[in-house]
Amino acid sequence: MVEAALPKVKIYATGGTIAGASNSNSSTDTTQYSAGQVTVEQLLQAVPPLKDIAMIESEQFTNTGSNQLNTSILLSLTKKIQGDLDSDSNLSGVIVTMGTDTLEEAAFLFDSIIDDERPIVVTGAMRPTTSLSADGSFNLFQAVSASISSSSRNRGTLIVLNDRIGSAYYTFKSNTRTLDTFQALEAGFLGTFAGIEPIYYYQPARATGRQLYPVSSLPANNNLPSVSILYAALDQGPAQLDFAASQGVQGVVIAGEGDGEADRTWLDSMTKLMNRGVPVITASRSPSGTVQAGNNFGNGTTSIPSKTLNPQKAKILLQLQLAKAPLDMQAVKDVFKTA
Ligand SMILES: NC(=O)C[C@H](N)C(=O)O
């Protein structure tokens, strides 16, 4: 009897706590360790049963904390993933291991660009490899298990940690420490795991607002337009907005109060930027809820509300849109209308 070949997956490892290790060799160190210390080969060796479920190819893409990544590095990774999917019809799915700090916007970027029914599964960990009850190896196993499941297809990029499957569009890091940090408070999770088996609550679907920016719409040099996120708070005047404008920023996202609010004194600076063709998106510093208004600053403001997107995801969307159609304000408004 000929044995059926195992499904083939590709893992790109970029570092993070899932590849982290304590500097003091302490099994209770979950705060002072260094991210990106362990190689992808070592990660795989720590999960022997993986070889029973999938044929794994792996590549050490970077090995760093996710705060050291940038959109240029992530774009080059995204292009590689799209290339792998395009050239290998035997590939069941792709896994990216990374730090959790910027995982939500990295996953959003993959989801916005990669055009394929096969899943991209992004995973990480909250405890380093040297810790008691380190969560990385089981997260990695579940990520591989999700990536080879036919029920994961046509769902875009998935975030898998701590027994849960979330959509890259809505899921965000909600807690600096806890294992259940990734949440999708309003949209809900797409699924869970019964042990290692992914269980989906719904038929495949994409987020309503998801826009596709295929690789062909993106710059060959992987440099996306510069967009700043500015944080609103009491007593915070428009100086940071004026500074960003003086630095030639190409777009601004305001992490506003509540429904995207800021001090009324921001109004002039915002309007000037918009009149110069620099889009100003109003998002919220609140962790969930939509931003609808876009003109709460008084008469005549024309900022663009981020709708369901938090500031860091809105920033990626604006960067992708400005790369595709620079200086096209109407196109930016249209894209955020359905976000
Ligand atoms: N849990 C983590 O992975 C956090 C880490 N600082 C990182 O993002 O690289």
XYZ file of C-alpha atoms and ligand atoms in Angstrom:
348
model
C 0.000 0.000 0.000
C 1.317 3.443 -0.892
C 1.119 5.806 2.042
C -0.512 9.173 1.346
C 2.030 11.978 1.439
C 1.762 14.338 4.356
C 0.524 17.844 3.577
C 3.293 20.309 2.894
C 3.633 23.584 4.759
C 6.165 26.353 4.890
C 7.131 28.091 8.123
C 8.723 31.522 8.120
C 10.249 32.302 11.506
C 10.892 35.924 12.394
C 11.650 35.796 16.132
C 9.581 37.082 19.043
C 8.871 35.460 22.386
C 8.021 32.170 20.696
C 11.765 32.098 19.951
C 12.696 33.860 23.189
C 14.954 32.695 26.013
C 15.704 33.861 29.536
C 19.061 35.615 29.881
C 19.374 34.334 33.445
C 18.322 30.797 32.569
C 15.348 31.134 34.876
C 12.231 29.069 34.267
C 10.081 31.744 35.917
C 11.411 34.615 33.829
C 8.555 35.839 31.657
C 9.457 39.527 31.702
C 13.239 40.029 31.354
C 14.023 37.439 28.654
C 15.218 38.298 25.152
C 13.054 37.672 22.103
C 14.465 35.980 18.999
C 17.136 33.721 20.592
C 16.133 30.296 19.301
C 16.298 29.181 15.675
C 13.411 27.725 13.729
C 15.223 24.341 13.655
C 15.346 24.365 17.451
C 11.675 25.336 17.609
C 10.759 22.440 15.353
C 12.945 19.977 17.280
C 11.010 20.928 20.413
C 7.752 19.737 18.810
C 8.521 16.187 17.572
C 4.909 15.187 16.705
C 4.812 17.899 14.050
C 6.610 15.578 11.655
C 3.687 13.152 11.928
C 1.151 15.643 10.572
C 3.010 17.709 7.985
C 6.021 17.896 5.755
C 7.610 21.099 6.919
C 9.921 23.442 5.095
C 11.238 26.275 7.189
C 13.134 29.494 6.747
C 14.660 31.786 9.324
C 13.511 35.085 7.846
C 14.627 37.280 10.761
C 15.181 36.495 14.429
C 14.196 39.551 16.381
C 11.578 41.136 18.605
C 8.576 42.226 16.595
C 9.239 45.846 17.594
C 12.306 45.643 15.307
C 10.268 44.693 12.261
C 8.980 47.282 9.809
C 6.667 47.316 6.812
C 9.596 47.027 4.434
C 10.739 43.725 6.017
C 7.133 42.521 6.195
C 6.462 43.424 2.576
C 9.444 41.441 1.423
C 8.159 38.487 3.493
C 4.658 38.913 2.040
C 6.024 38.825 -1.506
C 7.947 35.635 -0.703
C 4.806 33.995 0.680
C 2.772 34.988 -2.387
C 5.599 33.617 -4.565
C 5.603 30.298 -2.670
C 1.845 29.911 -3.049
C 1.953 30.833 -6.735
C 4.768 28.431 -7.554
C 3.805 25.424 -5.447
C 0.319 23.999 -5.791
C 1.288 21.257 -3.303
C 1.683 23.746 -0.493
C -1.243 23.467 1.955
C -0.560 26.675 3.813
C 2.045 29.002 5.263
C 2.848 29.733 8.908
C 4.592 32.833 10.183
C 6.002 32.797 13.706
C 6.618 36.214 15.170
C 6.546 38.448 18.199
C 3.115 39.357 19.419
C 3.676 43.092 19.891
C 3.134 43.986 16.230
C 1.538 40.700 15.169
C -1.899 42.229 14.642
C -0.748 44.747 12.045
C 1.639 42.283 10.370
C -1.252 39.829 9.997
C -3.453 42.643 8.669
C -0.764 43.440 6.076
C -0.523 39.783 4.935
C -4.312 39.573 4.786
C -4.567 42.719 2.668
C -2.008 41.565 0.102
C -1.970 37.794 -0.227
C -4.384 36.548 -2.824
C -4.907 32.827 -2.362
C -7.503 30.547 -0.841
C -4.881 28.738 1.237
C -4.392 29.984 4.809
C -1.577 32.117 6.163
C -1.470 31.340 9.862
C 0.343 33.758 12.143
C 1.346 32.593 15.601
C 3.559 33.600 18.497
C 3.798 33.140 22.240
C 3.578 35.062 25.473
C 6.122 32.990 27.416
C 9.675 32.344 26.206
C 10.952 28.860 25.421
C 12.789 28.676 28.758
C 9.647 29.304 30.814
C 7.531 26.864 32.778
C 4.371 26.220 30.742
C 5.820 27.950 27.693
C 2.958 28.367 25.239
C 4.944 28.544 21.996
C 5.237 24.873 21.113
C 1.521 24.170 21.394
C 0.690 27.385 19.538
C 3.048 26.277 16.776
C 1.449 22.855 16.631
C -2.045 24.345 16.425
C -0.887 26.815 13.763
C 0.437 23.957 11.617
C -2.719 21.977 12.248
C -4.864 24.950 11.115
C -2.684 25.496 8.066
C -3.228 21.959 6.757
C -6.971 21.887 7.386
C -9.156 22.304 4.313
C -11.675 24.089 6.548
C -9.156 26.935 6.959
C -9.347 27.837 3.270
C -10.923 31.055 1.941
C -10.640 32.767 5.312
C -7.572 34.893 4.622
C -4.855 35.320 7.222
C -5.565 33.706 10.578
C -4.173 34.544 14.008
C -3.736 31.383 16.080
C -2.743 31.495 19.743
C -4.009 30.007 22.964
C -6.581 27.605 21.444
C -8.253 30.323 19.405
C -8.479 31.236 15.726
C -9.105 34.892 14.886
C -9.355 36.888 11.704
C -6.363 39.097 10.942
C -8.730 41.962 10.165
C -10.327 42.192 13.602
C -8.096 40.421 16.103
C -5.811 42.552 18.281
C -3.416 42.230 21.185
C -5.425 43.241 24.244
C -3.064 42.553 27.136
C 0.691 43.005 27.561
C 1.165 39.763 29.502
C -1.576 37.169 29.475
C -1.782 34.070 27.300
C -5.283 35.015 26.113
C -4.095 38.408 24.931
C -5.425 38.103 21.349
C -9.071 39.060 21.228
C -11.697 40.023 18.702
C -14.085 41.629 21.148
C -16.794 42.737 18.728
C -16.362 40.385 15.755
C -15.659 37.274 17.811
C -13.303 34.414 17.086
C -13.642 32.394 13.908
C -12.931 29.184 15.710
C -11.209 27.230 18.432
C -9.318 23.936 18.768
C -10.404 20.634 20.202
C -6.880 19.667 21.165
C -5.143 20.022 17.835
C -8.213 19.924 15.615
C -9.413 23.307 14.368
C -13.152 23.824 14.828
C -14.738 26.714 12.935
C -17.945 28.348 14.114
C -18.848 29.710 10.665
C -18.524 28.899 6.999
C -15.550 30.621 5.303
C -15.889 34.376 4.925
C -13.700 37.433 4.639
C -14.078 40.580 6.735
C -16.628 42.920 5.153
C -14.127 45.739 4.766
C -11.165 43.729 3.543
C -9.524 45.310 0.496
C -7.059 43.502 -1.730
C -3.716 45.145 -2.573
C -2.070 42.538 -4.772
C 1.719 42.427 -4.945
C 1.504 44.089 -8.381
C 0.054 47.244 -6.737
C 2.985 47.581 -4.326
C 6.356 49.278 -4.711
C 9.206 47.113 -5.949
C 11.532 48.612 -3.315
C 9.118 47.671 -0.478
C 9.025 51.249 0.864
C 5.507 52.263 1.817
C 4.496 55.919 2.180
C 5.131 57.375 5.634
C 2.066 57.577 7.875
C 2.187 58.746 11.506
C -0.134 57.734 14.321
C -0.767 60.617 16.725
C -2.303 60.056 20.146
C -4.989 62.384 21.491
C -5.408 63.081 25.211
C -6.405 65.879 27.556
C -4.195 68.990 27.283
C -2.644 67.663 24.086
C -2.579 70.462 21.516
C -1.918 70.091 17.777
C 1.892 70.496 18.025
C 2.582 66.841 17.109
C 0.306 67.180 14.088
C 2.153 70.314 12.955
C 5.472 68.551 13.519
C 4.390 65.535 11.463
C 3.265 67.916 8.703
C 6.647 69.687 8.773
C 8.370 66.305 8.324
C 6.527 65.686 5.079
C 4.330 62.892 6.359
C 2.076 61.457 3.635
C -0.801 60.473 5.882
C -1.873 60.734 9.506
C -3.933 58.468 11.740
C -5.226 60.024 14.938
C -5.686 57.643 17.852
C -8.549 59.805 19.036
C -10.650 59.885 22.150
C -13.831 57.812 21.925
C -15.367 58.282 18.481
C -12.095 59.694 17.106
C -12.138 62.997 19.011
C -9.312 65.365 19.881
C -8.960 68.880 21.261
C -10.727 71.417 19.017
C -7.359 73.179 18.560
C -6.358 70.289 16.232
C -8.979 71.369 13.721
C -6.947 73.983 11.820
C -3.914 71.724 11.463
C -6.064 68.798 10.344
C -7.872 70.888 7.783
C -4.596 72.284 6.441
C -3.221 68.777 5.991
C -6.370 67.547 4.268
C -6.332 70.609 1.985
C -2.729 69.775 1.062
C -3.842 66.289 0.043
C -2.548 64.527 3.170
C -5.322 62.222 4.440
C -6.139 62.426 8.144
C -7.840 59.295 9.452
C -9.604 59.462 12.795
C -9.430 56.166 14.686
C -9.895 55.565 18.385
C -7.595 54.871 21.303
C -10.448 52.801 22.787
C -9.705 49.130 22.171
C -12.969 48.365 20.412
C -15.963 50.020 18.805
C -16.274 51.803 15.477
C -15.350 55.366 14.573
C -18.020 56.880 12.382
C -18.088 60.622 12.527
C -14.900 62.051 11.061
C -16.141 65.594 11.661
C -16.634 65.862 15.372
C -14.221 68.738 15.653
C -16.707 71.338 14.497
C -18.082 72.635 11.261
C -16.303 71.801 8.078
C -13.808 69.152 9.233
C -13.271 66.481 6.686
C -11.157 63.852 8.409
C -11.851 60.282 7.381
C -13.216 57.886 10.025
C -11.456 54.519 10.409
C -14.732 52.628 10.991
C -13.878 49.226 12.528
C -10.099 49.596 12.273
C -7.892 50.460 15.227
C -5.081 52.989 14.648
C -2.345 50.465 13.823
C -4.488 48.578 11.298
C -5.816 51.841 9.815
C -2.195 52.948 9.373
C -1.336 49.852 7.332
C -4.457 50.275 5.186
C -3.616 53.931 4.524
C -0.007 53.053 3.646
C -1.144 50.384 1.174
C -3.733 52.677 -0.379
C -1.274 55.588 -0.726
C 1.267 53.232 -2.305
C -1.329 52.138 -4.836
C -2.796 55.573 -5.596
C -0.677 58.439 -4.233
C -2.481 61.740 -3.595
C -5.887 60.339 -4.471
C -7.938 61.590 -1.512
C -11.235 60.355 -2.921
C -9.838 56.833 -3.244
C -8.764 56.925 0.417
C -12.265 58.038 1.433
C -13.809 55.247 -0.612
C -11.562 52.604 0.953
C -12.332 53.684 4.521
C -16.063 53.994 3.775
C -16.343 50.209 3.985
C -13.525 49.502 6.496
N 5.135 38.106 23.300
C 5.980 38.646 22.434
O 6.278 38.040 21.422
C 6.501 40.002 22.745
C 7.835 40.336 22.149
N 8.339 41.534 22.757
C 7.770 40.568 20.641
O 6.818 41.113 20.130
O 8.721 40.246 19.992
